[in-house]
């Protein structure tokens, strides 16, 4: 599964695995892919440094990257407290009423929410980069499009490639104009923030829009056959995220959530603004239904919504409140039916890729 891009980065397989879990990212890299650690949950620089130290020790000298979330436009002088003050009281009451309806207990006295989407704020993301650039990361990816120009330049000065996610050809062209090295064409099927164009349509549109810039296919990919399809459409690799959530190395801290993921079908997700304020595909739950209900106040824009629901999400997760318990995940969840190691997932992906290539070769009359 080698491509020009995978050779440039020094990886055996053109599989880029995004995950919030260091153990998963390291295992992806060791298996011959390219592990990308999501940084959004690291609000404390020392916590990120600790996990990057761990990555260094567990990637066998092989390459890995970091994914941050930061806007392209810089907003000066805005603190988290300033943003918190913008949240209407009515929305706060709606959160409390919804939690009370489902009997979700308060956090113990003195316990602080462990789920804070302050990583969406530029100040936090820049602190993450101050840490990350002290490590030999090979790729910096941004989930909110092109990062600010000075960040792109800072990465390039260190020999770090920059990737940005795009949900349309128009967005992809903007990334190319901003000096981005790799465009991740993320289709409608993907987990987390995603646009409205399906991968089969989006990938070739983006390839045509930004070529010869390398493109990664993302969204709804969970088999080697699908990776082969992405390469056939012109991509130079596949970006996989949801598939790793049910691996043995993933640290969801919630057996109930793992069970929900394993039982879910491809139709059990929804694009909702309930989590962050931007449309993000996630498991459909009574929590997402409440926020999407026209009778409710509706979600706030990013980053207000993430700050508003941070403690609520921590409470739901801590007490494993089944009706409300969810997570960002793509439609590929319908194929995630068992807990396997990252190595086993990789073996399955490579076998599927070989089957697809053999099938096409037979159709083309190139093999017996």
GROMACS .gro file of C-alpha atoms in nm:
model
  368
    1UNK     CA    1   0.000   0.000   0.000
    2UNK     CA    2   0.283   0.239  -0.084
    3UNK     CA    3   0.226   0.572  -0.256
    4UNK     CA    4   0.447   0.867  -0.332
    5UNK     CA    5   0.329   1.032  -0.009
    6UNK     CA    6   0.385   0.728   0.211
    7UNK     CA    7   0.735   0.691   0.072
    8UNK     CA    8   0.804   1.058   0.142
    9UNK     CA    9   0.700   1.010   0.504
   10UNK     CA   10   0.882   0.680   0.537
   11UNK     CA   11   0.584   0.456   0.616
   12UNK     CA   12   0.507   0.111   0.477
   13UNK     CA   13   0.133   0.158   0.426
   14UNK     CA   14  -0.048   0.474   0.318
   15UNK     CA   15  -0.287   0.447   0.614
   16UNK     CA   16  -0.312   0.754   0.834
   17UNK     CA   17  -0.479   0.679   1.166
   18UNK     CA   18  -0.626   0.966   1.366
   19UNK     CA   19  -0.697   0.894   1.733
   20UNK     CA   20  -0.708   1.072   2.070
   21UNK     CA   21  -0.528   0.780   2.234
   22UNK     CA   22  -0.145   0.767   2.238
   23UNK     CA   23  -0.142   0.387   2.265
   24UNK     CA   24  -0.351   0.359   1.948
   25UNK     CA   25  -0.145   0.616   1.757
   26UNK     CA   26   0.179   0.442   1.850
   27UNK     CA   27   0.037   0.101   1.755
   28UNK     CA   28  -0.071   0.236   1.414
   29UNK     CA   29   0.280   0.364   1.352
   30UNK     CA   30   0.441   0.039   1.467
   31UNK     CA   31   0.208  -0.157   1.237
   32UNK     CA   32   0.346   0.030   0.937
   33UNK     CA   33   0.096   0.313   0.911
   34UNK     CA   34   0.114   0.674   1.022
   35UNK     CA   35  -0.033   0.745   1.367
   36UNK     CA   36  -0.178   1.092   1.425
   37UNK     CA   37  -0.247   1.190   1.785
   38UNK     CA   38  -0.542   1.422   1.843
   39UNK     CA   39  -0.440   1.708   2.071
   40UNK     CA   40  -0.775   1.877   2.139
   41UNK     CA   41  -0.819   1.724   2.485
   42UNK     CA   42  -0.478   1.840   2.608
   43UNK     CA   43  -0.554   2.164   2.789
   44UNK     CA   44  -0.235   2.137   2.996
   45UNK     CA   45   0.096   2.152   2.802
   46UNK     CA   46   0.268   1.916   3.047
   47UNK     CA   47   0.006   1.646   2.980
   48UNK     CA   48   0.075   1.664   2.606
   49UNK     CA   49   0.450   1.656   2.669
   50UNK     CA   50   0.408   1.348   2.888
   51UNK     CA   51   0.218   1.161   2.616
   52UNK     CA   52   0.456   1.270   2.341
   53UNK     CA   53   0.741   1.140   2.556
   54UNK     CA   54   0.552   0.810   2.571
   55UNK     CA   55   0.501   0.816   2.193
   56UNK     CA   56   0.873   0.862   2.142
   57UNK     CA   57   0.940   0.553   2.349
   58UNK     CA   58   0.678   0.336   2.179
   59UNK     CA   59   0.702   0.414   1.806
   60UNK     CA   60   1.032   0.239   1.739
   61UNK     CA   61   1.175   0.550   1.574
   62UNK     CA   62   0.899   0.549   1.312
   63UNK     CA   63   0.712   0.867   1.211
   64UNK     CA   64   0.393   1.005   1.364
   65UNK     CA   65   0.198   1.331   1.364
   66UNK     CA   66  -0.028   1.559   1.565
   67UNK     CA   67  -0.379   1.688   1.497
   68UNK     CA   68  -0.487   2.025   1.642
   69UNK     CA   69  -0.801   2.234   1.615
   70UNK     CA   70  -0.748   2.601   1.548
   71UNK     CA   71  -0.921   2.867   1.334
   72UNK     CA   72  -0.749   3.021   1.035
   73UNK     CA   73  -0.827   3.371   1.161
   74UNK     CA   74  -0.669   3.492   1.482
   75UNK     CA   75  -0.892   3.655   1.745
   76UNK     CA   76  -0.697   3.880   1.981
   77UNK     CA   77  -0.758   3.920   2.353
   78UNK     CA   78  -1.043   3.669   2.399
   79UNK     CA   79  -1.012   3.444   2.704
   80UNK     CA   80  -1.207   3.134   2.804
   81UNK     CA   81  -1.382   3.339   3.073
   82UNK     CA   82  -1.492   3.591   2.808
   83UNK     CA   83  -1.642   3.311   2.602
   84UNK     CA   84  -1.811   3.148   2.903
   85UNK     CA   85  -1.981   3.480   2.981
   86UNK     CA   86  -2.153   3.474   2.641
   87UNK     CA   87  -2.351   3.156   2.722
   88UNK     CA   88  -2.721   3.242   2.782
   89UNK     CA   89  -2.878   3.135   3.112
   90UNK     CA   90  -3.160   2.965   2.923
   91UNK     CA   91  -2.917   2.725   2.761
   92UNK     CA   92  -2.760   2.646   3.099
   93UNK     CA   93  -3.104   2.564   3.240
   94UNK     CA   94  -3.179   2.341   2.940
   95UNK     CA   95  -2.864   2.138   3.011
   96UNK     CA   96  -2.950   2.097   3.378
   97UNK     CA   97  -3.312   2.006   3.303
   98UNK     CA   98  -3.206   1.742   3.049
   99UNK     CA   99  -2.960   1.586   3.292
  100UNK     CA  100  -3.216   1.590   3.572
  101UNK     CA  101  -3.475   1.424   3.348
  102UNK     CA  102  -3.239   1.129   3.306
  103UNK     CA  103  -3.123   1.123   3.668
  104UNK     CA  104  -2.759   1.206   3.598
  105UNK     CA  105  -2.581   1.276   3.930
  106UNK     CA  106  -2.359   1.578   3.992
  107UNK     CA  107  -1.983   1.536   3.984
  108UNK     CA  108  -1.835   1.473   4.329
  109UNK     CA  109  -1.742   1.787   4.519
  110UNK     CA  110  -1.407   1.920   4.403
  111UNK     CA  111  -1.398   1.710   4.086
  112UNK     CA  112  -1.345   1.917   3.773
  113UNK     CA  113  -1.487   1.825   3.437
  114UNK     CA  114  -1.239   1.612   3.246
  115UNK     CA  115  -1.393   1.698   2.911
  116UNK     CA  116  -1.316   2.058   2.823
  117UNK     CA  117  -1.330   2.171   2.463
  118UNK     CA  118  -1.093   2.457   2.532
  119UNK     CA  119  -0.870   2.299   2.270
  120UNK     CA  120  -1.093   2.468   2.012
  121UNK     CA  121  -0.953   2.801   2.131
  122UNK     CA  122  -0.649   2.931   1.945
  123UNK     CA  123  -0.452   3.015   2.258
  124UNK     CA  124  -0.467   2.654   2.377
  125UNK     CA  125  -0.379   2.516   2.034
  126UNK     CA  126  -0.075   2.744   2.011
  127UNK     CA  127   0.042   2.621   2.351
  128UNK     CA  128   0.009   2.267   2.219
  129UNK     CA  129   0.228   2.356   1.921
  130UNK     CA  130   0.492   2.507   2.150
  131UNK     CA  131   0.521   2.163   2.303
  132UNK     CA  132   0.482   1.956   1.987
  133UNK     CA  133   0.752   2.132   1.788
  134UNK     CA  134   1.005   2.015   2.046
  135UNK     CA  135   0.937   1.661   1.923
  136UNK     CA  136   1.019   1.505   1.584
  137UNK     CA  137   0.662   1.506   1.454
  138UNK     CA  138   0.644   1.469   1.076
  139UNK     CA  139   0.292   1.598   1.018
  140UNK     CA  140   0.069   1.868   1.164
  141UNK     CA  141  -0.299   1.831   1.076
  142UNK     CA  142  -0.571   2.086   1.146
  143UNK     CA  143  -0.934   1.980   1.175
  144UNK     CA  144  -1.073   2.330   1.116
  145UNK     CA  145  -0.920   2.394   0.778
  146UNK     CA  146  -0.597   2.579   0.712
  147UNK     CA  147  -0.416   2.692   1.027
  148UNK     CA  148  -0.296   3.055   1.050
  149UNK     CA  149  -0.020   3.145   0.805
  150UNK     CA  150   0.242   3.185   1.076
  151UNK     CA  151   0.171   2.832   1.201
  152UNK     CA  152   0.212   2.689   0.849
  153UNK     CA  153   0.543   2.872   0.815
  154UNK     CA  154   0.657   2.758   1.159
  155UNK     CA  155   0.587   2.396   1.065
  156UNK     CA  156   0.762   2.425   0.731
  157UNK     CA  157   1.066   2.582   0.897
  158UNK     CA  158   1.094   2.259   1.098
  159UNK     CA  159   1.041   2.030   0.801
  160UNK     CA  160   0.692   1.935   0.920
  161UNK     CA  161   0.423   1.877   0.656
  162UNK     CA  162   0.086   2.044   0.712
  163UNK     CA  163  -0.247   1.878   0.637
  164UNK     CA  164  -0.596   2.027   0.651
  165UNK     CA  165  -0.937   1.867   0.630
  166UNK     CA  166  -1.175   1.973   0.354
  167UNK     CA  167  -1.539   1.894   0.293
  168UNK     CA  168  -1.559   2.048  -0.054
  169UNK     CA  169  -1.339   2.126  -0.353
  170UNK     CA  170  -1.375   2.497  -0.272
  171UNK     CA  171  -1.230   2.443   0.074
  172UNK     CA  172  -0.952   2.230  -0.072
  173UNK     CA  173  -0.847   2.506  -0.314
  174UNK     CA  174  -0.828   2.750  -0.021
  175UNK     CA  175  -0.595   2.508   0.155
  176UNK     CA  176  -0.373   2.485  -0.151
  177UNK     CA  177  -0.359   2.865  -0.173
  178UNK     CA  178  -0.261   2.876   0.196
  179UNK     CA  179   0.044   2.656   0.136
  180UNK     CA  180  -0.097   2.335   0.280
  181UNK     CA  181   0.098   2.020   0.184
  182UNK     CA  182  -0.177   1.757   0.211
  183UNK     CA  183  -0.555   1.785   0.179
  184UNK     CA  184  -0.772   1.538   0.368
  185UNK     CA  185  -1.094   1.502   0.168
  186UNK     CA  186  -1.339   1.409   0.441
  187UNK     CA  187  -1.678   1.292   0.323
  188UNK     CA  188  -2.021   1.316   0.478
  189UNK     CA  189  -1.992   0.965   0.624
  190UNK     CA  190  -1.706   1.059   0.856
  191UNK     CA  191  -1.721   1.089   1.233
  192UNK     CA  192  -1.676   1.427   1.395
  193UNK     CA  193  -1.693   1.753   1.202
  194UNK     CA  194  -1.790   1.686   0.844
  195UNK     CA  195  -1.960   1.847   0.548
  196UNK     CA  196  -2.245   1.735   0.326
  197UNK     CA  197  -2.069   1.571   0.027
  198UNK     CA  198  -2.019   1.193   0.027
  199UNK     CA  199  -1.668   1.051  -0.007
  200UNK     CA  200  -1.723   0.884  -0.347
  201UNK     CA  201  -1.810   1.224  -0.494
  202UNK     CA  202  -1.577   1.437  -0.285
  203UNK     CA  203  -1.244   1.259  -0.326
  204UNK     CA  204  -1.211   1.285  -0.707
  205UNK     CA  205  -1.341   1.643  -0.698
  206UNK     CA  206  -1.069   1.740  -0.450
  207UNK     CA  207  -0.802   1.546  -0.641
  208UNK     CA  208  -0.893   1.738  -0.957
  209UNK     CA  209  -0.910   2.069  -0.769
  210UNK     CA  210  -0.568   2.062  -0.603
  211UNK     CA  211  -0.355   1.818  -0.805
  212UNK     CA  212  -0.069   1.742  -0.793
  213UNK     CA  213  -0.102   1.818  -0.420
  214UNK     CA  214  -0.149   1.486  -0.240
  215UNK     CA  215  -0.499   1.404  -0.114
  216UNK     CA  216  -0.605   1.158   0.154
  217UNK     CA  217  -0.947   0.992   0.133
  218UNK     CA  218  -1.149   1.007   0.455
  219UNK     CA  219  -1.501   0.929   0.566
  220UNK     CA  220  -1.669   0.589   0.580
  221UNK     CA  221  -1.347   0.393   0.529
  222UNK     CA  222  -1.302   0.078   0.733
  223UNK     CA  223  -1.181  -0.192   0.495
  224UNK     CA  224  -0.892  -0.253   0.262
  225UNK     CA  225  -1.131  -0.261  -0.031
  226UNK     CA  226  -1.243   0.093   0.056
  227UNK     CA  227  -0.881   0.207   0.079
  228UNK     CA  228  -0.821   0.062  -0.267
  229UNK     CA  229  -1.126   0.254  -0.391
  230UNK     CA  230  -0.986   0.576  -0.248
  231UNK     CA  231  -0.653   0.523  -0.423
  232UNK     CA  232  -0.836   0.440  -0.746
  233UNK     CA  233  -1.011   0.777  -0.716
  234UNK     CA  234  -0.672   0.951  -0.708
  235UNK     CA  235  -0.597   0.973  -0.335
  236UNK     CA  236  -0.247   0.897  -0.208
  237UNK     CA  237  -0.366   0.738   0.113
  238UNK     CA  238  -0.657   0.693   0.351
  239UNK     CA  239  -0.732   0.882   0.672
  240UNK     CA  240  -0.913   0.659   0.924
  241UNK     CA  241  -1.048   0.770   1.261
  242UNK     CA  242  -1.362   0.594   1.383
  243UNK     CA  243  -1.230   0.244   1.317
  244UNK     CA  244  -0.981   0.264   1.604
  245UNK     CA  245  -1.240   0.341   1.876
  246UNK     CA  246  -1.314  -0.026   1.940
  247UNK     CA  247  -0.954  -0.146   1.931
  248UNK     CA  248  -0.807  -0.307   2.240
  249UNK     CA  249  -0.560  -0.019   2.279
  250UNK     CA  250  -0.834   0.249   2.285
  251UNK     CA  251  -0.898   0.399   2.627
  252UNK     CA  252  -1.266   0.498   2.624
  253UNK     CA  253  -1.300   0.448   3.003
  254UNK     CA  254  -1.654   0.326   2.942
  255UNK     CA  255  -1.751  -0.036   2.884
  256UNK     CA  256  -2.107   0.083   2.821
  257UNK     CA  257  -1.992   0.311   2.539
  258UNK     CA  258  -1.783   0.036   2.384
  259UNK     CA  259  -2.088  -0.192   2.390
  260UNK     CA  260  -2.298   0.077   2.221
  261UNK     CA  261  -2.039   0.118   1.946
  262UNK     CA  262  -2.014  -0.257   1.886
  263UNK     CA  263  -2.393  -0.287   1.865
  264UNK     CA  264  -2.453   0.019   1.645
  265UNK     CA  265  -2.541  -0.002   1.278
  266UNK     CA  266  -2.439   0.237   1.003
  267UNK     CA  267  -2.773   0.418   1.040
  268UNK     CA  268  -2.729   0.487   1.412
  269UNK     CA  269  -2.532   0.811   1.374
  270UNK     CA  270  -2.645   1.168   1.316
  271UNK     CA  271  -2.482   1.496   1.216
  272UNK     CA  272  -2.559   1.721   1.510
  273UNK     CA  273  -2.429   2.046   1.657
  274UNK     CA  274  -2.498   1.917   2.009
  275UNK     CA  275  -2.135   1.854   2.098
  276UNK     CA  276  -1.934   2.148   1.966
  277UNK     CA  277  -2.168   2.388   1.786
  278UNK     CA  278  -2.058   2.271   1.440
  279UNK     CA  279  -2.219   1.976   1.258
  280UNK     CA  280  -2.040   1.666   1.382
  281UNK     CA  281  -2.136   1.305   1.315
  282UNK     CA  282  -2.185   1.108   1.635
  283UNK     CA  283  -2.393   0.829   1.783
  284UNK     CA  284  -2.757   0.930   1.789
  285UNK     CA  285  -2.879   0.947   2.150
  286UNK     CA  286  -3.150   1.116   2.352
  287UNK     CA  287  -2.891   1.389   2.413
  288UNK     CA  288  -2.855   1.467   2.042
  289UNK     CA  289  -3.232   1.437   1.998
  290UNK     CA  290  -3.288   1.695   2.274
  291UNK     CA  291  -3.058   1.948   2.110
  292UNK     CA  292  -3.202   1.888   1.763
  293UNK     CA  293  -3.561   1.921   1.889
  294UNK     CA  294  -3.725   2.236   1.754
  295UNK     CA  295  -3.891   2.284   2.093
  296UNK     CA  296  -3.553   2.335   2.260
  297UNK     CA  297  -3.317   2.634   2.253
  298UNK     CA  298  -3.093   2.478   1.988
  299UNK     CA  299  -2.713   2.453   2.001
  300UNK     CA  300  -2.490   2.757   2.035
  301UNK     CA  301  -2.209   2.831   1.786
  302UNK     CA  302  -1.856   2.703   1.842
  303UNK     CA  303  -1.688   2.734   2.091
  304UNK     CA  304  -1.984   2.829   2.314
  305UNK     CA  305  -2.161   2.494   2.278
  306UNK     CA  306  -1.851   2.294   2.371
  307UNK     CA  307  -1.795   2.498   2.684
  308UNK     CA  308  -2.163   2.481   2.774
  309UNK     CA  309  -2.188   2.102   2.762
  310UNK     CA  310  -1.839   2.013   2.890
  311UNK     CA  311  -1.942   1.929   3.245
  312UNK     CA  312  -2.261   1.758   3.126
  313UNK     CA  313  -2.063   1.530   2.895
  314UNK     CA  314  -1.826   1.444   3.180
  315UNK     CA  315  -2.120   1.354   3.402
  316UNK     CA  316  -2.285   1.143   3.133
  317UNK     CA  317  -1.960   0.958   3.072
  318UNK     CA  318  -1.869   0.916   3.439
  319UNK     CA  319  -2.204   0.763   3.530
  320UNK     CA  320  -2.248   0.586   3.193
  321UNK     CA  321  -2.599   0.720   3.145
  322UNK     CA  322  -2.702   0.486   2.864
  323UNK     CA  323  -2.973   0.694   2.695
  324UNK     CA  324  -2.743   0.998   2.672
  325UNK     CA  325  -2.406   0.827   2.626
  326UNK     CA  326  -2.246   0.888   2.289
  327UNK     CA  327  -1.929   0.984   2.103
  328UNK     CA  328  -1.823   1.119   1.765
  329UNK     CA  329  -1.815   0.829   1.521
  330UNK     CA  330  -1.873   0.777   1.150
  331UNK     CA  331  -2.114   0.558   0.960
  332UNK     CA  332  -1.842   0.293   0.943
  333UNK     CA  333  -1.951   0.204   1.299
  334UNK     CA  334  -2.171  -0.060   1.136
  335UNK     CA  335  -1.855  -0.261   1.058
  336UNK     CA  336  -1.706  -0.220   1.406
  337UNK     CA  337  -1.851  -0.538   1.552
  338UNK     CA  338  -1.570  -0.675   1.769
  339UNK     CA  339  -1.279  -0.557   1.982
  340UNK     CA  340  -0.952  -0.625   1.805
  341UNK     CA  341  -0.594  -0.510   1.841
  342UNK     CA  342  -0.462  -0.241   1.610
  343UNK     CA  343  -0.235  -0.505   1.459
  344UNK     CA  344  -0.535  -0.725   1.378
  345UNK     CA  345  -0.717  -0.432   1.220
  346UNK     CA  346  -0.410  -0.358   1.008
  347UNK     CA  347  -0.382  -0.718   0.896
  348UNK     CA  348  -0.748  -0.711   0.792
  349UNK     CA  349  -0.699  -0.384   0.602
  350UNK     CA  350  -0.397  -0.512   0.410
  351UNK     CA  351  -0.569  -0.841   0.322
  352UNK     CA  352  -0.875  -0.652   0.199
  353UNK     CA  353  -0.657  -0.424  -0.010
  354UNK     CA  354  -0.485  -0.723  -0.170
  355UNK     CA  355  -0.823  -0.883  -0.249
  356UNK     CA  356  -0.941  -0.563  -0.416
  357UNK     CA  357  -0.625  -0.527  -0.624
  358UNK     CA  358  -0.644  -0.893  -0.730
  359UNK     CA  359  -1.010  -0.850  -0.826
  360UNK     CA  360  -0.935  -0.546  -1.043
  361UNK     CA  361  -0.640  -0.722  -1.203
  362UNK     CA  362  -0.864  -1.015  -1.295
  363UNK     CA  363  -1.123  -0.780  -1.443
  364UNK     CA  364  -0.848  -0.612  -1.643
  365UNK     CA  365  -0.715  -0.950  -1.758
  366UNK     CA  366  -0.381  -0.901  -1.585
  367UNK     CA  367  -0.380  -1.221  -1.383
  368UNK     CA  368  -0.488  -1.579  -1.419
   0.00000   0.00000   0.00000
